[in-house]
mmCIF file of C-alpha atoms and ligand atoms in Angstrom:
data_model
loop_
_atom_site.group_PDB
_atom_site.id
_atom_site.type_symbol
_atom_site.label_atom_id
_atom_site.label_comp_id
_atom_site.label_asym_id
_atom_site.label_seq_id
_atom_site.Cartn_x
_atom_site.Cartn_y
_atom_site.Cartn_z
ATOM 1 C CA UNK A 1 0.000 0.000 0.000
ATOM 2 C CA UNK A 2 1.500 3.477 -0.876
ATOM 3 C CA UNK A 3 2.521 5.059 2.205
ATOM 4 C CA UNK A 4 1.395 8.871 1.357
ATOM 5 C CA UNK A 5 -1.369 9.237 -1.321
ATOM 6 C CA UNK A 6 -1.406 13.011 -2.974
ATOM 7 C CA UNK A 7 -4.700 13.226 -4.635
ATOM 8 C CA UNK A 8 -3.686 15.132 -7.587
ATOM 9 C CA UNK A 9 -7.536 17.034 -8.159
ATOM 10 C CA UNK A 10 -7.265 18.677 -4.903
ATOM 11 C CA UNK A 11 -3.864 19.649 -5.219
ATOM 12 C CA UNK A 12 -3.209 23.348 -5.820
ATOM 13 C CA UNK A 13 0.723 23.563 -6.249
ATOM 14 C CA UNK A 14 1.340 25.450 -3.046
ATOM 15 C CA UNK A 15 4.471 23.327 -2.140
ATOM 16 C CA UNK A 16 3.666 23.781 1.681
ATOM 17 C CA UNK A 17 4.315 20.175 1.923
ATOM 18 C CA UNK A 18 7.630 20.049 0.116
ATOM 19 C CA UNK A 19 8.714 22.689 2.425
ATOM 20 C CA UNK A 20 8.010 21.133 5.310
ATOM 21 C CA UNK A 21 8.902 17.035 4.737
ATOM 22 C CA UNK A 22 11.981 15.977 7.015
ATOM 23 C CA UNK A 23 12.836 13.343 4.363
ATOM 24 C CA UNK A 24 12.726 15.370 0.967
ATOM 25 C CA UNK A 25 9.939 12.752 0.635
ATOM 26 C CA UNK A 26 7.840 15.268 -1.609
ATOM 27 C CA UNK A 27 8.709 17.353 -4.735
ATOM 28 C CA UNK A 28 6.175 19.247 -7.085
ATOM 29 C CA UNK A 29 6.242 17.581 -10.852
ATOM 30 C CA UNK A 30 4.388 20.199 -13.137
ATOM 31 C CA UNK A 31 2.699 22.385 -10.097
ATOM 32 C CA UNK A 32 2.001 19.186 -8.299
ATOM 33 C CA UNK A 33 2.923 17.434 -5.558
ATOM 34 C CA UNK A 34 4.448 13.974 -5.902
ATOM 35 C CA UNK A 35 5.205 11.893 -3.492
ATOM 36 C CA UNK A 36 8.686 10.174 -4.740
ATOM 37 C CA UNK A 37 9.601 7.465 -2.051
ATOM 38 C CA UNK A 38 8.102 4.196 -1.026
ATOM 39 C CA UNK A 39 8.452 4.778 1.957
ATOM 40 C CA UNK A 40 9.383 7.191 5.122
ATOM 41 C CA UNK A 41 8.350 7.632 8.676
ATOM 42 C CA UNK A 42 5.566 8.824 8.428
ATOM 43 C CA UNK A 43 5.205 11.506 10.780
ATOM 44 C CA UNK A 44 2.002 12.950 8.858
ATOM 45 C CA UNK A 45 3.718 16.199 8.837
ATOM 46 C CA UNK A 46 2.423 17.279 5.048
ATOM 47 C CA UNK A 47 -1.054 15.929 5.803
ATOM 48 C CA UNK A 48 -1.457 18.280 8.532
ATOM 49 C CA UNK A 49 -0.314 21.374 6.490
ATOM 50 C CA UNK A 50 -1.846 21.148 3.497
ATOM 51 C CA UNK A 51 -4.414 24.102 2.721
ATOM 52 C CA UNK A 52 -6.440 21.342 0.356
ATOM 53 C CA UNK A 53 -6.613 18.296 2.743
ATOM 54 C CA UNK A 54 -5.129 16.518 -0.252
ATOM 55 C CA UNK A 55 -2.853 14.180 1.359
ATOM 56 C CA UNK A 56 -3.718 10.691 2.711
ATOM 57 C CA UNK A 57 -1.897 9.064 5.079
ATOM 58 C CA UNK A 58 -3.854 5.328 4.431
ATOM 59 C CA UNK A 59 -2.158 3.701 7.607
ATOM 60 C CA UNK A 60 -2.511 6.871 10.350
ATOM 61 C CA UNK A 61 -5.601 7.501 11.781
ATOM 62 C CA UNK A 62 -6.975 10.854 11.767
ATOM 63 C CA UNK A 63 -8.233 10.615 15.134
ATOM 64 C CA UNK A 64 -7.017 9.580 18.241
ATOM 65 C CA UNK A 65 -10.321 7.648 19.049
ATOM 66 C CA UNK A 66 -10.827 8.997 22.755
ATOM 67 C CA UNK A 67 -13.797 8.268 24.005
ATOM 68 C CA UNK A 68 -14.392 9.578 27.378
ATOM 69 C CA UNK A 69 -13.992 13.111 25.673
ATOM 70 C CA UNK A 70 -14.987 15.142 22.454
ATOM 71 C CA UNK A 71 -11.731 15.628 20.197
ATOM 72 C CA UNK A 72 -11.070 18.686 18.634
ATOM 73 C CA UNK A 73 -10.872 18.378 14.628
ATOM 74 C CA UNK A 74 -8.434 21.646 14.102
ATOM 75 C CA UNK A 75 -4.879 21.922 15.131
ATOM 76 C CA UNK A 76 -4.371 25.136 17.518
ATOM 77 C CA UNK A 77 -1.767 27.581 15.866
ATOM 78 C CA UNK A 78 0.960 28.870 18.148
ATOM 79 C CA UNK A 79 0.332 31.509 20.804
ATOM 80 C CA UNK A 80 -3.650 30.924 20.338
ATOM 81 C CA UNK A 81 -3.878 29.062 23.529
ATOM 82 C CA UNK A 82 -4.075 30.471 26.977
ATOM 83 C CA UNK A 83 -0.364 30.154 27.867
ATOM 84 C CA UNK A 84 -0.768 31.021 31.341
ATOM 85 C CA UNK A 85 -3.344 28.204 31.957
ATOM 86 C CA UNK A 86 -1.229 25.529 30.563
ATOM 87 C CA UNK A 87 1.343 26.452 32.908
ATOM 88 C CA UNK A 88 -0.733 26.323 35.943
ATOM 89 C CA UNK A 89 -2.015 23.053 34.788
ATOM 90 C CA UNK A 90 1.795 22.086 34.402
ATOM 91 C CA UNK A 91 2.374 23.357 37.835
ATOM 92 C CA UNK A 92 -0.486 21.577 39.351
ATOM 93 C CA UNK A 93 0.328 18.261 38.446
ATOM 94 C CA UNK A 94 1.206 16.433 42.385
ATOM 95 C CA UNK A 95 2.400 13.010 42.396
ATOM 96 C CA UNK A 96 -0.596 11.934 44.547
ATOM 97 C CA UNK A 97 0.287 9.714 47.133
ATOM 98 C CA UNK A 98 -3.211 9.546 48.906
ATOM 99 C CA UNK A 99 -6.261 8.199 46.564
ATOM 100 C CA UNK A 100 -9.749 7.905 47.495
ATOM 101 C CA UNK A 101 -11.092 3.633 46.944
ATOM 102 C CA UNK A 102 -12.866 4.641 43.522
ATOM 103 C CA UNK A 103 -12.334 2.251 40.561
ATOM 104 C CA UNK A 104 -10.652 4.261 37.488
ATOM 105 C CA UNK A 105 -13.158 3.025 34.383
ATOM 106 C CA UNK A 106 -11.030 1.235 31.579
ATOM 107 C CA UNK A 107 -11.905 3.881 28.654
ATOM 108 C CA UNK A 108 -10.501 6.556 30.870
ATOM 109 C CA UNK A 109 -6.970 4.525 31.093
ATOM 110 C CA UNK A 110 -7.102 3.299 26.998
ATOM 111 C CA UNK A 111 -7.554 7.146 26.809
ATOM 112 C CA UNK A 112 -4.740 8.387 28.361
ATOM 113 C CA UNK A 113 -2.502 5.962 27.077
ATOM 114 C CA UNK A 114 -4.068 7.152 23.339
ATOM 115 C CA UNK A 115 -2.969 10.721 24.371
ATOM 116 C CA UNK A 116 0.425 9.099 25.397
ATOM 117 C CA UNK A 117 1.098 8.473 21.860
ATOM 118 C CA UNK A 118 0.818 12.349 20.790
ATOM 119 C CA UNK A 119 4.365 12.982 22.251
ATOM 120 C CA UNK A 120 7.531 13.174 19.899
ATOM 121 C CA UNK A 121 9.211 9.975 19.386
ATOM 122 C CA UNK A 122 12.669 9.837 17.959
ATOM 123 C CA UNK A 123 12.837 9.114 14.514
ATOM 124 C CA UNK A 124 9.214 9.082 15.260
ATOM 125 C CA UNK A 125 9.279 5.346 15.672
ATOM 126 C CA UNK A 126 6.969 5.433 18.728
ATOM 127 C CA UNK A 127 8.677 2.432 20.142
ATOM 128 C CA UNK A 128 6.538 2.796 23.085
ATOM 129 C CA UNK A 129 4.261 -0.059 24.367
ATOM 130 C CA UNK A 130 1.598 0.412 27.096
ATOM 131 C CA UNK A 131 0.597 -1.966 29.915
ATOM 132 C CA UNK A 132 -3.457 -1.270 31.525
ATOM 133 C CA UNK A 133 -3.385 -2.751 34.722
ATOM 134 C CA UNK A 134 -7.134 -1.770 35.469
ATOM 135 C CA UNK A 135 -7.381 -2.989 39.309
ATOM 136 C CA UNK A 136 -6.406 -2.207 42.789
ATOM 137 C CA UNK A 137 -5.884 -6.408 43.017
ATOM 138 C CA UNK A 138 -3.715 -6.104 40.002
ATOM 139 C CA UNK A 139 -1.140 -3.905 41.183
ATOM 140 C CA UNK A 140 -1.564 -5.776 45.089
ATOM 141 C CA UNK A 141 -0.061 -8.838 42.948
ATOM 142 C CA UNK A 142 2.643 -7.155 41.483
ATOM 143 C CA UNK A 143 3.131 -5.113 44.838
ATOM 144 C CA UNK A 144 3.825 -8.273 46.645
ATOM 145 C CA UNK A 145 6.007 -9.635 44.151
ATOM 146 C CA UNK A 146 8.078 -6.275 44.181
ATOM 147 C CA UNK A 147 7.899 -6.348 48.033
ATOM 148 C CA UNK A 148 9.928 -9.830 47.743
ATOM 149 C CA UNK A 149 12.494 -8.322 45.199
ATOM 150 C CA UNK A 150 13.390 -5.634 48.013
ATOM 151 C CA UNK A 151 13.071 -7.801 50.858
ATOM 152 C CA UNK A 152 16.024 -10.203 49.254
ATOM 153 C CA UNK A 153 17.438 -7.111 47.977
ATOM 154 C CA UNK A 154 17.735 -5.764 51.386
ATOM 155 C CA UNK A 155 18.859 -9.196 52.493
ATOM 156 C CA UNK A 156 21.859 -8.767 50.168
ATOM 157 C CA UNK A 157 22.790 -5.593 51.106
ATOM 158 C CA UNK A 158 23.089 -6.370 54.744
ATOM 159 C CA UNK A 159 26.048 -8.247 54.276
ATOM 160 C CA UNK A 160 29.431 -5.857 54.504
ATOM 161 C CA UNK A 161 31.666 -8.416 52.863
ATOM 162 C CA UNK A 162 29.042 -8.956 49.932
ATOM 163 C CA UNK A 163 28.837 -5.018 49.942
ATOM 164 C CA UNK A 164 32.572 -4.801 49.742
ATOM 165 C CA UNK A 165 33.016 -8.008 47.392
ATOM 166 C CA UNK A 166 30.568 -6.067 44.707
ATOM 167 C CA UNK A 167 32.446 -3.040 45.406
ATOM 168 C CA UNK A 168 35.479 -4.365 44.179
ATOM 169 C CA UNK A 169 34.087 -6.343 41.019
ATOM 170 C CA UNK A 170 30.718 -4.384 40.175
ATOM 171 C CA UNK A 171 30.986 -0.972 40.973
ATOM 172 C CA UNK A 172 29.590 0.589 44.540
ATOM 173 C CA UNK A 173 26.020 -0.429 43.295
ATOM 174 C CA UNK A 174 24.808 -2.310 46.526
ATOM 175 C CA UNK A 175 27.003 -0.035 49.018
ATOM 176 C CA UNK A 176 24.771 2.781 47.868
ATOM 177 C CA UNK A 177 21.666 1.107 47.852
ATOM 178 C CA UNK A 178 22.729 -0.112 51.036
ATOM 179 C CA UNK A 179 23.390 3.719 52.109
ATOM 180 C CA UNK A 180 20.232 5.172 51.023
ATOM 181 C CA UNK A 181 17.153 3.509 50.438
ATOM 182 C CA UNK A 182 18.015 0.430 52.785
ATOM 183 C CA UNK A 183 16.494 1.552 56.265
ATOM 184 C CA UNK A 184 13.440 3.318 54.560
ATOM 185 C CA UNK A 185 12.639 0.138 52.565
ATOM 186 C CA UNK A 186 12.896 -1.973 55.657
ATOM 187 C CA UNK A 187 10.634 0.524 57.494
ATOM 188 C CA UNK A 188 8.287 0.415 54.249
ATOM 189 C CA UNK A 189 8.563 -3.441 53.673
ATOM 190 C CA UNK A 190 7.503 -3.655 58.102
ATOM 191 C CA UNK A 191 4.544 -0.972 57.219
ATOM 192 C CA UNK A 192 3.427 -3.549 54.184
ATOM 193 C CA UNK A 193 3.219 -6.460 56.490
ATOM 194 C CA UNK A 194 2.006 -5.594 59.624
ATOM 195 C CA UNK A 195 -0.444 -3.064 59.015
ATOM 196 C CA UNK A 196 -0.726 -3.555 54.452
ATOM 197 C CA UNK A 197 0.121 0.197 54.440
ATOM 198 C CA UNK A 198 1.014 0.117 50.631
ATOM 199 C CA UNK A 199 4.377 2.554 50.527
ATOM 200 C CA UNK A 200 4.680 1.381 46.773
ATOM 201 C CA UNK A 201 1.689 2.646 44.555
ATOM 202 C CA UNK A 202 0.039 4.574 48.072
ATOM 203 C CA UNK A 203 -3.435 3.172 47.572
ATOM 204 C CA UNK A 204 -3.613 3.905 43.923
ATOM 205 C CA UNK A 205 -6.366 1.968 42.195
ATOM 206 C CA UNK A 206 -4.402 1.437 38.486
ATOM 207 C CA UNK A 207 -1.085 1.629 36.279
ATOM 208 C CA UNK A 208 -0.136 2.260 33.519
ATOM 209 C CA UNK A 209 3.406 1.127 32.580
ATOM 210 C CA UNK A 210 5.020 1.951 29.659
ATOM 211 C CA UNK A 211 7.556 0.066 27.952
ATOM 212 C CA UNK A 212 10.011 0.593 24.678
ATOM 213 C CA UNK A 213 12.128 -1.371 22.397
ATOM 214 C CA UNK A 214 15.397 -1.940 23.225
ATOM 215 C CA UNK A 215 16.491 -1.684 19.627
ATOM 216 C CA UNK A 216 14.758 1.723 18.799
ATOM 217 C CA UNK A 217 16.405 4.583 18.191
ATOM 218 C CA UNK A 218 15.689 6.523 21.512
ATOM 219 C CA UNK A 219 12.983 4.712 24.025
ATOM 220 C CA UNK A 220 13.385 6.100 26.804
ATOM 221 C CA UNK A 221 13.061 9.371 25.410
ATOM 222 C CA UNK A 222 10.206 8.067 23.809
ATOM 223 C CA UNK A 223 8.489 6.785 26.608
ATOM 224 C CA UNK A 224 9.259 9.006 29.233
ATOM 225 C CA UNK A 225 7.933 12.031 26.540
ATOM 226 C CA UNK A 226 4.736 10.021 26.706
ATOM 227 C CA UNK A 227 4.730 9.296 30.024
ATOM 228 C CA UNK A 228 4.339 13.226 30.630
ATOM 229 C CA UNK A 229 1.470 13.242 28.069
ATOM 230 C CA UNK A 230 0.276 10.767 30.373
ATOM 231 C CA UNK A 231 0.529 12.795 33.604
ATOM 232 C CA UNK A 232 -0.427 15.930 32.454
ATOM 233 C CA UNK A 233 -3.689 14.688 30.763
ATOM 234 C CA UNK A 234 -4.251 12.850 34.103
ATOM 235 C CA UNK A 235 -4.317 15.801 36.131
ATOM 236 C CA UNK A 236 -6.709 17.551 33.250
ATOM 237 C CA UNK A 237 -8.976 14.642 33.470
ATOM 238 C CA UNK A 238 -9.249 14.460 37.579
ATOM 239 C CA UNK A 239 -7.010 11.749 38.088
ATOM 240 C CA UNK A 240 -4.182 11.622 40.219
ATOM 241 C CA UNK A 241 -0.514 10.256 39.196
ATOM 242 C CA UNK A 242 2.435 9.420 40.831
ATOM 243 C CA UNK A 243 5.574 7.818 38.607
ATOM 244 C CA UNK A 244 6.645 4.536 40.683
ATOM 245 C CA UNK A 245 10.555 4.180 40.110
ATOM 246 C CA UNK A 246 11.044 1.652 42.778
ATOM 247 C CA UNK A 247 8.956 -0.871 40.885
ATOM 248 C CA UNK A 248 10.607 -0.127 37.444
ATOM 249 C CA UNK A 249 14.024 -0.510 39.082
ATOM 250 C CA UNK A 250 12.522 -4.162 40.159
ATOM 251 C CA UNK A 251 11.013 -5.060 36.946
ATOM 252 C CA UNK A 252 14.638 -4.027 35.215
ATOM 253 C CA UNK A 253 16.603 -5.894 37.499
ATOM 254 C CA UNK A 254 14.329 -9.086 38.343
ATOM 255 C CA UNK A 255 12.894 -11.046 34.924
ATOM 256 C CA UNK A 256 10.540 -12.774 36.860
ATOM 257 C CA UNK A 257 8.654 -9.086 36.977
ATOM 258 C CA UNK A 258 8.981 -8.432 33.583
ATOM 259 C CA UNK A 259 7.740 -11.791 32.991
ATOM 260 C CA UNK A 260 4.394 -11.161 35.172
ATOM 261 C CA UNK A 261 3.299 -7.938 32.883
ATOM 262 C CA UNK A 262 4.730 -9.951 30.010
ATOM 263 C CA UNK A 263 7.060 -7.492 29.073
ATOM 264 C CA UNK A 264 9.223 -9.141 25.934
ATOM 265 C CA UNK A 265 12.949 -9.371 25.981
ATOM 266 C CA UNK A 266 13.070 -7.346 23.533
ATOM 267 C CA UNK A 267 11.751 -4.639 25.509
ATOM 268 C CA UNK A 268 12.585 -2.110 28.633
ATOM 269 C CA UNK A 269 10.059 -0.676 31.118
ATOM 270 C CA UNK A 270 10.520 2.764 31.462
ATOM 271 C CA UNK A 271 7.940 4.105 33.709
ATOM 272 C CA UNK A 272 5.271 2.797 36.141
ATOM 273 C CA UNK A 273 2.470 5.218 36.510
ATOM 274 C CA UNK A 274 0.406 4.748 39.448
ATOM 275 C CA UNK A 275 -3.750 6.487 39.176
ATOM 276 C CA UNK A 276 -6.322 7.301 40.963
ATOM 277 C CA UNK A 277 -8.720 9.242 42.132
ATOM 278 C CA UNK A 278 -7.121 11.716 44.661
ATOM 279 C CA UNK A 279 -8.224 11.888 48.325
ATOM 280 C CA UNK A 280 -5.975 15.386 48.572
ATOM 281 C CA UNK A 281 -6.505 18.558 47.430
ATOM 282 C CA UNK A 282 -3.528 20.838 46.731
ATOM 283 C CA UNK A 283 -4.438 24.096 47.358
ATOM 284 C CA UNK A 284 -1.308 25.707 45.508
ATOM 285 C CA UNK A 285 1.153 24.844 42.630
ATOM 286 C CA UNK A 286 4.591 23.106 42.671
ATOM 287 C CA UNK A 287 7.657 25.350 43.291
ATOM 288 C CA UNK A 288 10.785 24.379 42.246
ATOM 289 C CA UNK A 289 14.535 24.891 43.175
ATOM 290 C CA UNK A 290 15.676 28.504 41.408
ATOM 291 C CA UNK A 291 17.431 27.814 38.092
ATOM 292 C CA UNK A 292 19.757 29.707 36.549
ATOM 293 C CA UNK A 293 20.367 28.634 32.983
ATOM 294 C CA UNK A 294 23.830 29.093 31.047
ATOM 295 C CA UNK A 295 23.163 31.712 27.996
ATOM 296 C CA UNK A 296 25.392 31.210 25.204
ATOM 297 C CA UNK A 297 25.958 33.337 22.211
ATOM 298 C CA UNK A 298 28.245 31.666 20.160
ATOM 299 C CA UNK A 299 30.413 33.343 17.636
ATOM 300 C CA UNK A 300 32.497 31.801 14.882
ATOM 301 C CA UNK A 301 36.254 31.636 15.641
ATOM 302 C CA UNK A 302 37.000 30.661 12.511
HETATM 303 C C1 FMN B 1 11.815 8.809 37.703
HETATM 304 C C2 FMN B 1 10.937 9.093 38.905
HETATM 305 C C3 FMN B 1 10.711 8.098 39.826
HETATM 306 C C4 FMN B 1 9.884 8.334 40.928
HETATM 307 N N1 FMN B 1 9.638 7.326 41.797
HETATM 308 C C5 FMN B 1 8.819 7.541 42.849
HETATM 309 C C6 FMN B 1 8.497 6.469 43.740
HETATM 310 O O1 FMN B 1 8.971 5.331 43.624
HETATM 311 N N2 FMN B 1 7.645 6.726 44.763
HETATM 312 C C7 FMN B 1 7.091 7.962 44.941
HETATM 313 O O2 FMN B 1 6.319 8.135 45.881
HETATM 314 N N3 FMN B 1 7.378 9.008 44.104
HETATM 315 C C8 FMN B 1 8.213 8.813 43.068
HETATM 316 N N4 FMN B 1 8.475 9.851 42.185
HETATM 317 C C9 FMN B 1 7.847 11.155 42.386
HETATM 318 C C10 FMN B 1 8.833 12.229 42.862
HETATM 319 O O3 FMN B 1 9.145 12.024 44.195
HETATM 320 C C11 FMN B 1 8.173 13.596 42.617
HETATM 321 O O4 FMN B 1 7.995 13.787 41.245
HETATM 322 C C12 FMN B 1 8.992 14.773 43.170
HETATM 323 O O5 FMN B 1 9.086 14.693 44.557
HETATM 324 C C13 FMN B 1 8.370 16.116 42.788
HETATM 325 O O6 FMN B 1 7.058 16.215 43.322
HETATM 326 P P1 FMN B 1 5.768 16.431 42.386
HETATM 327 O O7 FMN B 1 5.742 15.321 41.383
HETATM 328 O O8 FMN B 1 4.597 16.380 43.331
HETATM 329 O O9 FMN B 1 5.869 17.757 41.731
HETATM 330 C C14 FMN B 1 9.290 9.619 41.092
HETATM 331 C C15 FMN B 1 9.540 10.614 40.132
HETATM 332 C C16 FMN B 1 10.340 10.354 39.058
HETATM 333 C C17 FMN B 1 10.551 11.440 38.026
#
């Protein structure tokens, strides 16, 4: 099937589309546009500019297909969105950590992981994958099997000759663990089993993970890019987040995790994304640590 179809009645000449194709993919043969490859990665760029709608992208669809919201049809320029709001919405995004026992409906999770897939991928190969799991049970299973990965993990890194053994061969890997996440595991790990206070996902009722292939050109940009999609429409959408990285540093490290959400070999879990409904209100938005960036103005010293 031809990847971009020009549909040579509609087309006016205007070359918008030649202009704008990161693969030269385009030309215009006698005032019209041709598309002269068989194929390229389709990023749908000349589909979205043309002033004709007279380019076809047969294998992209034009829609997302949300449905627990309207979608709008028409792109929104730049600067003709409230720039200020989008901020506070940036800034208001909490990673929730108290959730209210309210079941997250399916179509709201296939949603966001739909809006997911609007972020930049490199090469735009979208090498992400997605991974639902819908239930409060679900993520009590893999909870308990991550519980075990720290509780031998801890295990390990009790042992000073081990630590110092690893030290010598590996890198200070378990010294550091050892250092700074042992004692507030333990204390989490005692929480989990004498009272099931859940220190991992916090009482959230689903997850989203997302994973990439190994073999793509950038995953984890690709999936952490989404990932934000992900957070951000959360917020928008009443939900609250909060990124788990003490379950994908399990799942990385232990294949018997990876196996459970059947994540292939040929893949890497990037993020765990904990939802809910939040049982917190934050009255004001995130600050952050002052940043002062480097300017640069750089000159030719040729
Ligand atoms: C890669 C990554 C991993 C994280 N892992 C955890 C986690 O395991 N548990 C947790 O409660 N929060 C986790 N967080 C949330 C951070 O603690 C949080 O983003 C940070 O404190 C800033 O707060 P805010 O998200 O409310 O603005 C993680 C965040 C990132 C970016």
């Amino acid at each position: 099937m031809e990847q971009v179809i020009i549909d040579k009645e509609k087309c006016i000449g205007c070359g918008v589309c030649v202009t704008i194709c990161p693969y030269r993919a385009i030309v215009l043969v006698d005032e019209t546009a041709e598309y002269i490859l068989k194929d390229c990665f389709l990023c749908g760029q000349c589909q979205a500019v043309c002033p004709e709608n007279a380019v076809l992208l047969p294998q992209l669809t034009i829609k997302l297909g949300l449905v627990t919201m309207e979608e709008g049809e028409a792109a929104i320029p730049p600067g003709k969105t409230n720039a200020a709001e989008l901020v506070t919405l940036m800034r208001s995004r909490r990673s929730c950590r108290n959730y209210r026992n309210k079941p997250v409906a399916l179509a709201v999770l296939e949603d966001l992981v739909k809006i997911g897939t609007t972020a930049p991928s490199g090469t735009n190969s979208q090498s992400w994958n997605f991974i639902i799991l819908p239930t409060m049970a679900s993520l009590q299973v893999l909870g308990g099997m991550v519980s075990g990965y720290y509780r031998k993990l801890n295990r390990l890194a009790e042992n000073p000759f081990l630590r110092f053994m690893v030290k010598i061969f590996g890198g200070d890997r378990l010294g550091r663990y050892f250092r700074r996440y042992h004692d507030s595991v333990a204390e989490a790990l005692r929480e989990w089993d004498e009272k099931g206070t859940d220190r991992l996902f916090h009482g959230a009722v689903a997850a989203i993970l997302v994973t990439g292939k190994k073999d793509a050109s950038c995953p984890a940009e690709d999936a952490l890019l989404a990932t934000q999609n992900i957070l951000l429409a959360a917020h928008a959408m009443g939900l609250g987040s909060c990124l788990v990285g003490f379950v994908v540093e399990a799942m990385r490290r232990d294949p018997k995790l990876k196996k459970l959400v059947g994540i292939a070999d040929d893949e890497e879990i990037y993020s765990v994304i904990a939802l809910g409904y939040p049982a917190v209100n934050y009255l004001r938005p995130a600050n952050r640590k002052v940043v002062v960036p480097r300017v640069l103005r750089l000159t030719e010293t040729r």
